[in-house]
Short mmCIF file of C-alpha atoms and ligand atoms in Angstrom, two decimals:
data_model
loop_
_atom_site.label_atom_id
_atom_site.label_comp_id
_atom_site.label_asym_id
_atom_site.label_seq_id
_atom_site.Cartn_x
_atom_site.Cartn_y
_atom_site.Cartn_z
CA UNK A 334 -61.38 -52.00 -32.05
CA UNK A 335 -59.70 -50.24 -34.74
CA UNK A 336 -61.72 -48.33 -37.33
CA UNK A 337 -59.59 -47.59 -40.20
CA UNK A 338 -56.78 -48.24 -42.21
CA UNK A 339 -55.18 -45.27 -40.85
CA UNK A 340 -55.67 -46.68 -37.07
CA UNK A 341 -53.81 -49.84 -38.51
CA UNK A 342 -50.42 -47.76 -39.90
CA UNK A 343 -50.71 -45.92 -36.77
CA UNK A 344 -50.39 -48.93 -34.87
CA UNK A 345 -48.01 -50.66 -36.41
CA UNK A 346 -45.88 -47.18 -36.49
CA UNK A 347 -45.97 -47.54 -32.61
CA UNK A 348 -45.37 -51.19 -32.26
CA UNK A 349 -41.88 -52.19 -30.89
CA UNK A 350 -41.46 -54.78 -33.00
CA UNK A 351 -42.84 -56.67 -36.66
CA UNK A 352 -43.14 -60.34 -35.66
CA UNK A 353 -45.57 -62.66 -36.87
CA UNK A 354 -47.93 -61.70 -34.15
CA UNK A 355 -48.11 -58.09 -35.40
CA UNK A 356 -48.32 -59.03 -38.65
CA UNK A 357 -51.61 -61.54 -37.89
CA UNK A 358 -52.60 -59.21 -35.89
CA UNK A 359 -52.73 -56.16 -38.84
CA UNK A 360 -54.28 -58.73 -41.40
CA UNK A 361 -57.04 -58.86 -39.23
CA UNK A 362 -57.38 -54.95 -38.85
CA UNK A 363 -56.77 -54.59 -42.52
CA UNK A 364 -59.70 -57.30 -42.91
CA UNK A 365 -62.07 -55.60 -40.95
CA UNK A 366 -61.36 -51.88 -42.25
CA UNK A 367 -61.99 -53.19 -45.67
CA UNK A 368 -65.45 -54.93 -44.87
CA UNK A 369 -66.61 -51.35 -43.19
CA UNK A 370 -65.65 -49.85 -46.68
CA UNK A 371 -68.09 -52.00 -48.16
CA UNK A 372 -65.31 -54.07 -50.10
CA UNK A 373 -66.23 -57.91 -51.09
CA UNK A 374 -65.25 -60.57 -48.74
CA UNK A 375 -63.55 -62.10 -51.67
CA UNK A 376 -61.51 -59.52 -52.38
CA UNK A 377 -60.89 -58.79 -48.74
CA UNK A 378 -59.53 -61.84 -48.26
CA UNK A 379 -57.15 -61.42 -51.46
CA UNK A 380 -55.53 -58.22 -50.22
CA UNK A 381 -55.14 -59.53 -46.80
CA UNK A 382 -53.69 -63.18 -47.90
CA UNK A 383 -51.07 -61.02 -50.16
CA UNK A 384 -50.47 -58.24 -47.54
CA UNK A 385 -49.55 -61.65 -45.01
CA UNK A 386 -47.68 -63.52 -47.41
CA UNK A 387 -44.87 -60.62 -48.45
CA UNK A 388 -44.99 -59.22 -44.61
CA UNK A 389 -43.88 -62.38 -43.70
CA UNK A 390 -41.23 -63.80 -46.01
CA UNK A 391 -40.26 -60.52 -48.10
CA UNK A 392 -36.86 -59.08 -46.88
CA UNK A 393 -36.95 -55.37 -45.81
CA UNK A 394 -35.77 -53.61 -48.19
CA UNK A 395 -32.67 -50.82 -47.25
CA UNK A 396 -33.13 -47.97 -46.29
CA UNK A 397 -37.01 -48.94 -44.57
CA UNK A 398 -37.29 -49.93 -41.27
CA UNK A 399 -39.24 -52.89 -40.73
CA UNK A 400 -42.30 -51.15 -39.81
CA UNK A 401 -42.34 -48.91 -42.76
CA UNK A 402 -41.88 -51.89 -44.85
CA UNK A 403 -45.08 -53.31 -43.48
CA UNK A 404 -46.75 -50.19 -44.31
CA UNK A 405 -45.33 -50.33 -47.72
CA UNK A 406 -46.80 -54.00 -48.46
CA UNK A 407 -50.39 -52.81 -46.66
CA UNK A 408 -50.64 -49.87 -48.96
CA UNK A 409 -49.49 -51.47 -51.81
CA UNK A 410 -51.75 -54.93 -52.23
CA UNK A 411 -54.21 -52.29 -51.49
CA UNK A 412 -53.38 -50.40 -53.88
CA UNK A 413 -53.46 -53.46 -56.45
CA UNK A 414 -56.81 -54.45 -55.58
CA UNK A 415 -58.17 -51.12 -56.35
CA UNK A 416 -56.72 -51.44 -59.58
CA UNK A 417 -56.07 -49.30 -62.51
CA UNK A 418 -58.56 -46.43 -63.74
CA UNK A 419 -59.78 -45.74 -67.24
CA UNK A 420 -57.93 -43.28 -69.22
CA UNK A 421 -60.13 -41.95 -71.51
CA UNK A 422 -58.54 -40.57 -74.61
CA UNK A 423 -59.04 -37.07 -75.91
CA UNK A 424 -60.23 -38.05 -79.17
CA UNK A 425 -63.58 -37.83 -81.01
CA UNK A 426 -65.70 -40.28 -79.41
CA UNK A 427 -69.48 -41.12 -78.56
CA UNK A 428 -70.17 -42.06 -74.97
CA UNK A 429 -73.18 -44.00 -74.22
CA UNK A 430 -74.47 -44.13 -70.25
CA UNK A 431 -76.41 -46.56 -68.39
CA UNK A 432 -77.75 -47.12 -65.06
CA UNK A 433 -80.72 -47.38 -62.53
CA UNK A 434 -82.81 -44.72 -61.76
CA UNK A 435 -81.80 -42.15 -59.12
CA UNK A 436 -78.05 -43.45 -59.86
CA UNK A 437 -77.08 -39.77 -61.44
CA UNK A 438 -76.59 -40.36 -65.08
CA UNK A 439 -77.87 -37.19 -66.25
CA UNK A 440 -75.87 -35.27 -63.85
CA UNK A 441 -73.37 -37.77 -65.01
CA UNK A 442 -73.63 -37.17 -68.82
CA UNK A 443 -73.63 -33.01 -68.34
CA UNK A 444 -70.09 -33.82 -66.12
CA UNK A 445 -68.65 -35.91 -68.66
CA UNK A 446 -69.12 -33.59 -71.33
CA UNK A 447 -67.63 -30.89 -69.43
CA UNK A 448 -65.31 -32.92 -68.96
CA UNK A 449 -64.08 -32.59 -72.54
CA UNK A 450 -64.51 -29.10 -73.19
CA UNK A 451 -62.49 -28.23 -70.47
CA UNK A 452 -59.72 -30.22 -72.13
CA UNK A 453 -60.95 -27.55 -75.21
CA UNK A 454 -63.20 -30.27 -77.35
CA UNK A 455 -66.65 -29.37 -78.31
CA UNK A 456 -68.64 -31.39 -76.47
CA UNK A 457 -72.74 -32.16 -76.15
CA UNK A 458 -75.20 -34.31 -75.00
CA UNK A 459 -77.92 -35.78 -75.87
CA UNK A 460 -81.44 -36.14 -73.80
CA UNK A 461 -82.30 -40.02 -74.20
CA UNK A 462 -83.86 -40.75 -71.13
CA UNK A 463 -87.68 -40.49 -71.71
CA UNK A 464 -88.92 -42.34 -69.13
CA UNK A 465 -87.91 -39.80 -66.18
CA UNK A 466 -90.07 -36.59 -67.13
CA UNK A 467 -87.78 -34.06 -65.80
CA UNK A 468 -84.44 -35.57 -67.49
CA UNK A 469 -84.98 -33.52 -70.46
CA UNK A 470 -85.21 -29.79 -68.49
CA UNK A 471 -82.25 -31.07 -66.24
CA UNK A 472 -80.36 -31.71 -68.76
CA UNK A 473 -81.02 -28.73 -71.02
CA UNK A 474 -80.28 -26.67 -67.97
CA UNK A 475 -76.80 -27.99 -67.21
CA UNK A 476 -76.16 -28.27 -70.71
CA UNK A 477 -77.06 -24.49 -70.58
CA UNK A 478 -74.70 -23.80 -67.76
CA UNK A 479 -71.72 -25.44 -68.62
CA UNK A 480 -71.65 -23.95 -72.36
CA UNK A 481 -72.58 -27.38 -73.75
CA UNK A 482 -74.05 -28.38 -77.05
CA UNK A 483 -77.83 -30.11 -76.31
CA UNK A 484 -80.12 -32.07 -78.39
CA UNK A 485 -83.42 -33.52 -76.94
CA UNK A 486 -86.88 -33.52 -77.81
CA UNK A 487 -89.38 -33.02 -75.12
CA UNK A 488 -92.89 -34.20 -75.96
CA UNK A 489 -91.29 -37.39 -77.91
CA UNK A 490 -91.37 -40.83 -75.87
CA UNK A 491 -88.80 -42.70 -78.55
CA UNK A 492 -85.59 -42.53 -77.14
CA UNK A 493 -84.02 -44.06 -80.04
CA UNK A 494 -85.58 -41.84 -82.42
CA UNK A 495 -83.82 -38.90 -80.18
CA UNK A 496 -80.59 -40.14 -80.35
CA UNK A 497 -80.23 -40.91 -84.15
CA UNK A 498 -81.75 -37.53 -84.46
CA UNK A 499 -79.58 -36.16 -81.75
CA UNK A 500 -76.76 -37.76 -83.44
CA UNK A 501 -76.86 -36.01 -86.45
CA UNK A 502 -77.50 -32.40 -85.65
CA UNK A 503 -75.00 -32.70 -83.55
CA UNK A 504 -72.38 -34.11 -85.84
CA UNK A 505 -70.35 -31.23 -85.24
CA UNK A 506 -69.18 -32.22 -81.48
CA UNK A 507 -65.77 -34.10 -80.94
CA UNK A 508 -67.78 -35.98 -78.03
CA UNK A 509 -70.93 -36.91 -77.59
CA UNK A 510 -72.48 -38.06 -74.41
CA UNK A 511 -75.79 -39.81 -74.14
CA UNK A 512 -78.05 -40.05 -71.46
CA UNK A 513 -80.53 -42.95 -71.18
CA UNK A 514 -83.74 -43.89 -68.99
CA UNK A 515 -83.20 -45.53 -66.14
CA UNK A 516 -85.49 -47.66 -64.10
CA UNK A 517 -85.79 -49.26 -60.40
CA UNK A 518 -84.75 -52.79 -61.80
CA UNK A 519 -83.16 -53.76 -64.83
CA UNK A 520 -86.35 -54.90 -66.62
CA UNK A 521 -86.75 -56.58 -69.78
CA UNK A 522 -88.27 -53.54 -71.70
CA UNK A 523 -84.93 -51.21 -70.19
CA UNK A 524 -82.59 -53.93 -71.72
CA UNK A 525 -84.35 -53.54 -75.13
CA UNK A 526 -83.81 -50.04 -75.62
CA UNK A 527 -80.38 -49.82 -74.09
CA UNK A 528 -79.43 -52.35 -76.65
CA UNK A 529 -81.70 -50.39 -79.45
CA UNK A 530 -80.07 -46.76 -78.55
CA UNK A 531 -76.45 -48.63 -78.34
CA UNK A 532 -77.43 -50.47 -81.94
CA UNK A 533 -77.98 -47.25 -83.67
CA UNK A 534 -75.68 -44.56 -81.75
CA UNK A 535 -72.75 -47.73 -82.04
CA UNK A 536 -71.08 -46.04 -79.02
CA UNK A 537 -67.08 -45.79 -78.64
CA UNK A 538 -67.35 -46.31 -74.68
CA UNK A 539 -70.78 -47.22 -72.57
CA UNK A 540 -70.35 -46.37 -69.11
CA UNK A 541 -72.51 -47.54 -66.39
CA UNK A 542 -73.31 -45.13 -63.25
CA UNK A 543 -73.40 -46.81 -59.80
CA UNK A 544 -74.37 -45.32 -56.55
CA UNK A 545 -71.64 -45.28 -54.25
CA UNK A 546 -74.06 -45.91 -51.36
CA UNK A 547 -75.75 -49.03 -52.87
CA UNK A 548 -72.37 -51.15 -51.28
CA UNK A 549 -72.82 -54.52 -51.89
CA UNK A 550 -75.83 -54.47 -54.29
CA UNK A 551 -73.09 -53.12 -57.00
CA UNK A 552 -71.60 -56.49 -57.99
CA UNK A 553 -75.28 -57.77 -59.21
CA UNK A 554 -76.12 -54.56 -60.54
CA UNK A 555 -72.69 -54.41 -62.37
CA UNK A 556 -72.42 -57.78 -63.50
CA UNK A 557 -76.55 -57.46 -65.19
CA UNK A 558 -75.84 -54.22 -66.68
CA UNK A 559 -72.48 -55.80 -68.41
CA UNK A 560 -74.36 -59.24 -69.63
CA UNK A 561 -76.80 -56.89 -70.75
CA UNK A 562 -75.40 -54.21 -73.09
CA UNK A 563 -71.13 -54.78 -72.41
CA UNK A 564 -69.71 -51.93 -70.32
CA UNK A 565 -66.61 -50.51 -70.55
CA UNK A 566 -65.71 -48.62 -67.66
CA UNK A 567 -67.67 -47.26 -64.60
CA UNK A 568 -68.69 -43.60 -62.82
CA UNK A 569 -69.04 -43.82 -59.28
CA UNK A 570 -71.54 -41.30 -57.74
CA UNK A 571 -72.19 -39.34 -54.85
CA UNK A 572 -68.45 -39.87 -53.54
CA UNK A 573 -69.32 -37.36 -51.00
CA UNK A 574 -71.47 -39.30 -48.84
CA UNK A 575 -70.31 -41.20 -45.88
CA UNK A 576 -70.15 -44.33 -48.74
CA UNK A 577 -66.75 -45.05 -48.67
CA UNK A 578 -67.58 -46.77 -52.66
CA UNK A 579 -65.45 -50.53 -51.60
CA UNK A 580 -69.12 -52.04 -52.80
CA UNK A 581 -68.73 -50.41 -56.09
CA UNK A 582 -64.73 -51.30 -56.05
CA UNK A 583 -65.72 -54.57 -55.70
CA UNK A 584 -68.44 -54.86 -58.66
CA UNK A 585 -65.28 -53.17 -60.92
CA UNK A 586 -62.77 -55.41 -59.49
CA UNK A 587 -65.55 -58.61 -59.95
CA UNK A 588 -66.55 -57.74 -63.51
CA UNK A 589 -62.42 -56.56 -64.69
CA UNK A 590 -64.02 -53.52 -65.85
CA UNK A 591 -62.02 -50.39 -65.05
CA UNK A 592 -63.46 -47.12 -63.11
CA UNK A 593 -63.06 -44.10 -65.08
CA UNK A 594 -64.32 -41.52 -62.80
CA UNK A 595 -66.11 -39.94 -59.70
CA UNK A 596 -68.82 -37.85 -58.59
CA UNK A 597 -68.29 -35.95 -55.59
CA UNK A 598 -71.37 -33.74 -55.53
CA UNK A 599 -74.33 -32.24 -57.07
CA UNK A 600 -72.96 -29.63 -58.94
CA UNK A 601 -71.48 -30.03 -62.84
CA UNK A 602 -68.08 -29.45 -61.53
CA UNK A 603 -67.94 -32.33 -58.82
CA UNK A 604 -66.24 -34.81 -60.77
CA UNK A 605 -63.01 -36.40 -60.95
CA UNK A 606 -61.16 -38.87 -63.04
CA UNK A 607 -60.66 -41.80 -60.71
CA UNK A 608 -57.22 -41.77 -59.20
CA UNK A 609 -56.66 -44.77 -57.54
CA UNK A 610 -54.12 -43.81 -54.81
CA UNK A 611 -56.60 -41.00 -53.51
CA UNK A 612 -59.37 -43.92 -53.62
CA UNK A 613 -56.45 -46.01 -51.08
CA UNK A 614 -56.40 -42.65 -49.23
CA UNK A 615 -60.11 -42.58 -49.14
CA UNK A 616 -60.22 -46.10 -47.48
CA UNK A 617 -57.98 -46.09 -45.59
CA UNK A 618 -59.24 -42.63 -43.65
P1 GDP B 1086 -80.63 -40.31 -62.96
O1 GDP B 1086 -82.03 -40.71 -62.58
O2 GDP B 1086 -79.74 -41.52 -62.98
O3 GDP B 1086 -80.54 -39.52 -64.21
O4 GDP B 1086 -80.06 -39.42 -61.75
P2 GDP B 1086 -79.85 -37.85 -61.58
O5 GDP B 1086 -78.73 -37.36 -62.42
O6 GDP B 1086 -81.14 -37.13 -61.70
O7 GDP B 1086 -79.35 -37.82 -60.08
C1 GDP B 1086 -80.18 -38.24 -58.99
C2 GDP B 1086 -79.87 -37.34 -57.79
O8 GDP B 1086 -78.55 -37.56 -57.37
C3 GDP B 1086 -79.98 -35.85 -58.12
O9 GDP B 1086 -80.54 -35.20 -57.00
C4 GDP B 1086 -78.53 -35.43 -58.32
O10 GDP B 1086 -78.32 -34.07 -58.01
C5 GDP B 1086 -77.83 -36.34 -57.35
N1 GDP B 1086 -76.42 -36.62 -57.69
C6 GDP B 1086 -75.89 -37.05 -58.86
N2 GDP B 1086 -74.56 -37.22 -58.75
C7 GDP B 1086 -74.23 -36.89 -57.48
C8 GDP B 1086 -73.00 -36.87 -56.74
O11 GDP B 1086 -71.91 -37.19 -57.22
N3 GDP B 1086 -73.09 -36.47 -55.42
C9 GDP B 1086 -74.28 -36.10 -54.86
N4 GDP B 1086 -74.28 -35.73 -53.57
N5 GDP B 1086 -75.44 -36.14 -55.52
C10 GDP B 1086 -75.42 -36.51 -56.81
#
Protein backbone atom coordinates (compact mmCIF):
# COMPACT_ATOMS: atom_id res chain seq x y z
CA UNK A 1 0.00 0.00 0.00
CA UNK A 2 1.32 3.29 -0.75
CA UNK A 3 2.13 5.71 2.06
CA UNK A 4 2.51 9.07 0.67
CA UNK A 5 1.92 11.47 -1.83
CA UNK A 6 5.36 11.13 -2.92
CA UNK A 7 4.87 7.13 -3.41
CA UNK A 8 1.84 8.26 -5.67
CA UNK A 9 4.10 10.75 -8.21
CA UNK A 10 6.57 8.08 -8.05
CA UNK A 11 4.23 5.71 -9.36
CA UNK A 12 2.64 7.35 -11.78
CA UNK A 13 6.33 8.60 -13.01
CA UNK A 14 6.92 4.81 -13.66
CA UNK A 15 3.64 3.85 -15.13
CA UNK A 16 3.67 3.09 -18.93
CA UNK A 17 0.76 4.67 -19.57
CA UNK A 18 -2.20 7.47 -18.06
CA UNK A 19 -5.50 5.69 -18.77
CA UNK A 20 -8.44 5.84 -16.77
CA UNK A 21 -7.29 2.93 -14.75
CA UNK A 22 -4.20 4.83 -13.55
CA UNK A 23 -5.94 7.69 -13.00
CA UNK A 24 -8.73 5.73 -10.55
CA UNK A 25 -6.21 4.09 -9.41
CA UNK A 26 -4.06 7.50 -8.09
CA UNK A 27 -7.41 9.07 -6.76
CA UNK A 28 -7.50 6.38 -4.50
CA UNK A 29 -3.75 6.74 -3.36
CA UNK A 30 -4.21 10.46 -3.24
CA UNK A 31 -7.42 9.63 -0.98
CA UNK A 32 -5.74 7.59 1.35
CA UNK A 33 -2.40 9.76 1.74
CA UNK A 34 -4.60 12.62 2.62
CA UNK A 35 -6.69 10.74 5.40
CA UNK A 36 -3.09 9.62 7.05
CA UNK A 37 -2.35 13.47 7.06
CA UNK A 38 -5.20 13.90 9.17
CA UNK A 39 -7.14 15.94 6.36
CA UNK A 40 -11.21 15.89 6.53
CA UNK A 41 -12.98 13.31 4.58
CA UNK A 42 -14.85 16.16 3.11
CA UNK A 43 -12.20 17.81 1.86
CA UNK A 44 -10.49 14.63 0.81
CA UNK A 45 -13.03 13.84 -1.27
CA UNK A 46 -12.99 17.49 -2.91
CA UNK A 47 -9.33 17.32 -3.94
CA UNK A 48 -9.67 13.88 -5.20
CA UNK A 49 -13.15 14.49 -7.23
CA UNK A 50 -11.17 17.67 -8.88
CA UNK A 51 -7.77 15.87 -9.26
CA UNK A 52 -10.22 12.95 -11.34
CA UNK A 53 -12.25 15.26 -13.16
CA UNK A 54 -9.24 17.46 -15.01
CA UNK A 55 -6.98 14.06 -15.23
CA UNK A 56 -9.56 12.78 -17.17
CA UNK A 57 -11.00 15.27 -19.65
CA UNK A 58 -8.22 18.14 -19.47
CA UNK A 59 -5.92 18.03 -22.61
CA UNK A 60 -2.15 17.75 -21.86
CA UNK A 61 -0.84 20.64 -22.19
CA UNK A 62 2.61 20.99 -24.68
CA UNK A 63 5.47 20.56 -23.75
CA UNK A 64 4.26 17.88 -20.55
CA UNK A 65 4.09 14.46 -21.06
CA UNK A 66 1.05 12.92 -19.96
CA UNK A 67 2.38 11.73 -16.78
CA UNK A 68 3.77 14.99 -15.74
CA UNK A 69 0.50 16.47 -16.50
CA UNK A 70 -1.09 14.17 -13.99
CA UNK A 71 1.37 15.25 -11.54
CA UNK A 72 0.65 18.78 -12.35
CA UNK A 73 -3.29 18.42 -11.66
CA UNK A 74 -2.37 16.16 -8.24
CA UNK A 75 -0.19 18.90 -6.95
CA UNK A 76 -2.21 21.54 -7.93
CA UNK A 77 -6.01 20.74 -6.48
CA UNK A 78 -3.76 20.04 -3.65
CA UNK A 79 -2.40 22.89 -3.61
CA UNK A 80 -5.97 24.70 -3.79
CA UNK A 81 -7.31 22.94 -0.95
CA UNK A 82 -4.57 24.06 1.24
CA UNK A 83 -5.42 27.39 0.32
CA UNK A 84 -3.99 30.77 0.68
CA UNK A 85 -2.01 31.99 3.94
CA UNK A 86 -2.44 35.21 5.86
CA UNK A 87 -0.25 38.01 4.97
CA UNK A 88 0.05 39.99 7.77
CA UNK A 89 0.88 43.58 7.09
CA UNK A 90 3.80 45.43 8.59
CA UNK A 91 1.84 48.08 10.06
CA UNK A 92 0.99 49.16 13.63
CA UNK A 93 -1.34 46.65 14.84
CA UNK A 94 -2.61 44.85 18.12
CA UNK A 95 -2.75 41.08 17.96
CA UNK A 96 -4.96 39.32 20.28
CA UNK A 97 -4.34 35.22 20.82
CA UNK A 98 -6.54 32.52 21.81
CA UNK A 99 -6.49 28.94 22.40
CA UNK A 100 -6.66 25.82 24.76
CA UNK A 101 -4.32 25.18 27.24
CA UNK A 102 -1.04 23.41 26.41
CA UNK A 103 -1.78 24.67 22.64
CA UNK A 104 1.52 27.15 22.82
CA UNK A 105 0.14 30.60 22.83
CA UNK A 106 2.64 32.10 24.98
CA UNK A 107 5.42 30.64 23.10
CA UNK A 108 3.21 31.77 20.33
CA UNK A 109 2.80 35.47 21.35
CA UNK A 110 6.87 35.87 22.23
CA UNK A 111 7.30 34.35 18.27
CA UNK A 112 4.94 36.66 16.84
CA UNK A 113 6.40 39.58 18.27
CA UNK A 114 9.71 38.65 17.13
CA UNK A 115 8.32 38.29 14.38
CA UNK A 116 7.97 42.04 13.87
CA UNK A 117 11.06 43.28 15.19
CA UNK A 118 12.93 41.31 12.99
CA UNK A 119 11.13 43.08 10.17
CA UNK A 120 12.68 46.31 12.47
CA UNK A 121 9.16 47.30 14.37
CA UNK A 122 9.15 47.65 18.05
CA UNK A 123 7.32 45.04 19.19
CA UNK A 124 5.91 43.69 22.89
CA UNK A 125 3.71 41.62 24.56
CA UNK A 126 1.59 41.55 26.98
CA UNK A 127 1.12 38.74 29.92
CA UNK A 128 -2.83 38.13 29.93
CA UNK A 129 -3.05 34.71 30.74
CA UNK A 130 -3.64 34.49 34.56
CA UNK A 131 -5.00 31.38 34.89
CA UNK A 132 -1.66 29.30 34.01
CA UNK A 133 0.76 30.40 36.96
CA UNK A 134 3.92 30.16 35.12
CA UNK A 135 2.67 32.17 31.86
CA UNK A 136 3.79 35.31 33.34
CA UNK A 137 7.79 34.16 34.09
CA UNK A 138 7.66 32.39 30.58
CA UNK A 139 6.77 35.08 29.05
CA UNK A 140 8.93 37.70 30.74
CA UNK A 141 11.78 35.38 29.98
CA UNK A 142 11.35 35.14 26.21
CA UNK A 143 10.33 38.56 26.13
CA UNK A 144 13.79 39.02 27.83
CA UNK A 145 15.58 36.98 25.25
CA UNK A 146 14.36 38.12 22.16
CA UNK A 147 14.86 42.01 23.07
CA UNK A 148 11.09 42.42 23.42
CA UNK A 149 9.05 45.05 25.15
CA UNK A 150 6.89 43.16 28.26
CA UNK A 151 4.10 44.24 30.37
CA UNK A 152 2.47 41.84 32.95
CA UNK A 153 1.63 41.92 36.41
CA UNK A 154 2.31 38.91 38.47
CA UNK A 155 0.35 38.70 41.71
CA UNK A 156 -2.88 40.25 39.78
CA UNK A 157 -5.67 37.59 38.72
CA UNK A 158 -7.64 40.32 36.28
CA UNK A 159 -6.55 39.70 33.01
CA UNK A 160 -8.43 42.49 31.64
CA UNK A 161 -7.20 44.88 34.06
CA UNK A 162 -3.52 43.74 32.66
CA UNK A 163 -4.15 44.35 29.31
CA UNK A 164 -5.76 47.89 29.43
CA UNK A 165 -2.90 48.56 31.71
CA UNK A 166 -0.53 46.72 29.49
CA UNK A 167 -1.95 48.62 26.70
CA UNK A 168 -1.05 51.83 27.71
CA UNK A 169 2.47 51.67 29.00
CA UNK A 170 3.15 50.15 26.18
CA UNK A 171 1.73 52.61 23.73
CA UNK A 172 4.99 53.07 22.35
CA UNK A 173 5.19 49.53 20.36
CA UNK A 174 4.16 49.38 16.57
CA UNK A 175 2.71 45.78 17.58
CA UNK A 176 1.36 44.48 20.31
CA UNK A 177 0.77 40.87 21.00
CA UNK A 178 -1.43 39.53 23.73
CA UNK A 179 -1.40 36.43 25.38
CA UNK A 180 -4.54 35.03 27.05
CA UNK A 181 -5.49 32.05 29.54
CA UNK A 182 -6.24 29.11 28.18
CA UNK A 183 -8.19 26.22 29.53
CA UNK A 184 -8.85 22.30 28.84
CA UNK A 185 -12.36 23.14 27.27
CA UNK A 186 -13.75 26.17 26.03
CA UNK A 187 -15.86 26.95 29.14
CA UNK A 188 -18.31 29.54 29.68
CA UNK A 189 -16.16 31.67 32.15
CA UNK A 190 -12.96 31.42 29.22
CA UNK A 191 -15.51 32.83 26.62
CA UNK A 192 -16.30 35.78 28.97
CA UNK A 193 -12.99 37.09 29.34
CA UNK A 194 -11.78 36.42 25.84
CA UNK A 195 -14.65 38.55 24.79
CA UNK A 196 -13.89 41.13 27.88
CA UNK A 197 -9.91 41.37 27.00
CA UNK A 198 -10.98 41.58 23.06
CA UNK A 199 -13.80 44.42 24.19
CA UNK A 200 -11.26 46.62 25.75
CA UNK A 201 -7.81 45.84 23.83
CA UNK A 202 -10.36 46.10 20.35
CA UNK A 203 -7.70 43.93 18.61
CA UNK A 204 -6.64 44.49 14.78
CA UNK A 205 -6.21 40.54 14.25
CA UNK A 206 -7.18 37.59 16.97
CA UNK A 207 -5.43 34.57 16.17
CA UNK A 208 -6.27 31.26 17.51
CA UNK A 209 -3.35 28.59 18.29
CA UNK A 210 -4.11 24.93 17.42
CA UNK A 211 -2.06 21.92 18.13
CA UNK A 212 -0.96 20.33 15.14
CA UNK A 213 -1.29 16.92 16.81
CA UNK A 214 -4.93 17.35 17.99
CA UNK A 215 -5.95 16.13 13.99
CA UNK A 216 -9.39 15.92 13.75
CA UNK A 217 -10.48 17.56 17.07
CA UNK A 218 -9.36 21.02 15.20
CA UNK A 219 -12.54 21.60 13.17
CA UNK A 220 -14.74 21.70 16.62
CA UNK A 221 -12.17 23.45 18.38
CA UNK A 222 -11.85 25.97 15.43
CA UNK A 223 -15.28 26.41 14.60
CA UNK A 224 -16.15 27.20 18.91
CA UNK A 225 -13.31 29.44 19.22
CA UNK A 226 -14.62 31.49 15.94
CA UNK A 227 -18.54 31.53 17.16
CA UNK A 228 -17.02 32.56 20.23
CA UNK A 229 -14.80 35.65 19.89
CA UNK A 230 -14.40 35.81 15.55
CA UNK A 231 -10.91 34.71 14.49
CA UNK A 232 -9.04 35.90 11.88
CA UNK A 233 -6.37 33.72 10.95
CA UNK A 234 -4.68 30.66 12.63
CA UNK A 235 -0.94 29.50 14.14
CA UNK A 236 -0.34 26.00 13.82
CA UNK A 237 1.99 24.50 16.53
CA UNK A 238 4.44 22.01 17.11
CA UNK A 239 4.94 21.47 13.18
CA UNK A 240 7.80 19.37 14.16
CA UNK A 241 6.10 16.44 15.41
CA UNK A 242 5.24 13.48 13.37
CA UNK A 243 1.58 15.60 12.98
CA UNK A 244 1.53 16.12 9.55
CA UNK A 245 -1.24 19.39 10.63
CA UNK A 246 -4.18 18.07 7.55
CA UNK A 247 -6.57 18.10 10.93
CA UNK A 248 -5.76 21.66 11.48
CA UNK A 249 -5.87 22.31 7.44
CA UNK A 250 -9.07 21.09 7.58
CA UNK A 251 -10.58 23.26 10.63
CA UNK A 252 -8.96 26.46 8.37
CA UNK A 253 -10.28 25.18 5.20
CA UNK A 254 -13.94 24.35 7.22
CA UNK A 255 -14.18 27.71 8.98
CA UNK A 256 -12.59 29.97 5.48
CA UNK A 257 -10.28 31.36 7.91
CA UNK A 258 -6.74 31.68 6.57
CA UNK A 259 -3.40 30.18 8.37
CA UNK A 260 -0.95 32.77 9.00
CA UNK A 261 1.84 30.85 10.42
CA UNK A 262 3.78 27.83 11.97
CA UNK A 263 5.55 26.62 14.85
CA UNK A 264 8.20 24.26 14.27
CA UNK A 265 9.76 23.99 17.72
CA UNK A 266 10.26 25.12 21.16
CA UNK A 267 12.53 27.74 20.75
CA UNK A 268 11.45 31.70 19.91
CA UNK A 269 12.96 31.31 16.56
CA UNK A 270 10.91 28.16 15.30
CA UNK A 271 8.38 29.89 13.45
CA UNK A 272 7.41 30.43 10.01
CA UNK A 273 4.88 32.32 8.04
CA UNK A 274 2.76 29.60 6.49
CA UNK A 275 3.79 28.91 2.95
CA UNK A 276 1.45 26.83 1.44
CA UNK A 277 3.50 24.98 -1.24
CA UNK A 278 6.04 23.78 1.56
CA UNK A 279 2.73 22.68 3.57
CA UNK A 280 1.90 20.46 -0.14
CA UNK A 281 5.56 19.40 0.27
CA UNK A 282 4.97 18.52 3.82
CA UNK A 283 2.02 16.19 2.85
CA UNK A 284 2.90 14.88 0.38
CA UNK A 285 6.45 13.46 2.05
P1 LIG B 1 -0.03 27.71 26.36
O1 LIG B 1 -0.56 26.96 27.54
O2 LIG B 1 -1.01 27.68 25.23
O3 LIG B 1 0.44 29.09 26.67
O4 LIG B 1 1.23 26.86 25.81
P2 LIG B 1 2.80 27.07 25.94
O5 LIG B 1 3.26 28.21 25.12
O6 LIG B 1 3.22 27.06 27.36
O7 LIG B 1 3.29 25.75 25.21
C1 LIG B 1 3.01 24.45 25.73
C2 LIG B 1 4.21 23.56 25.44
O8 LIG B 1 4.36 23.40 24.04
C3 LIG B 1 5.53 24.15 25.93
O9 LIG B 1 6.33 23.10 26.43
C4 LIG B 1 6.15 24.74 24.67
O10 LIG B 1 7.56 24.78 24.73
C5 LIG B 1 5.65 23.78 23.63
N1 LIG B 1 5.56 24.35 22.27
C6 LIG B 1 4.95 25.50 21.87
N2 LIG B 1 5.06 25.65 20.53
C7 LIG B 1 5.76 24.58 20.07
C8 LIG B 1 6.18 24.14 18.77
O11 LIG B 1 5.96 24.77 17.73
N3 LIG B 1 6.87 22.95 18.73
C9 LIG B 1 7.14 22.23 19.86
N4 LIG B 1 7.81 21.08 19.73
N5 LIG B 1 6.74 22.60 21.07
C10 LIG B 1 6.06 23.75 21.19
Amino acid sequence: MLSSLKDVVKKIARSSSVDKKLVEEIVRDVQRALIKADVNVRQVKEISDAIKKRALSEEVLSGLNPREHIIKIVYEEILRGVGEGFDIPLKKSKIMLVGLQGSGKTTTAAKIAKYFKDKGMKAAVIAGDTHRPAAYEQLKQLAEQAGLGFFGKKEEKDAVKIVKEGLEALKDYDVIVIDTAGRHALEEELIEEMKRIAEVSKPDYKFLVLDASIGQLASKQAEAFNEAVGIDAIVITKFDGTAKGGGALSAARLIGIPIAFIGTGEKIEDFEKFDPAGFVSRLLG
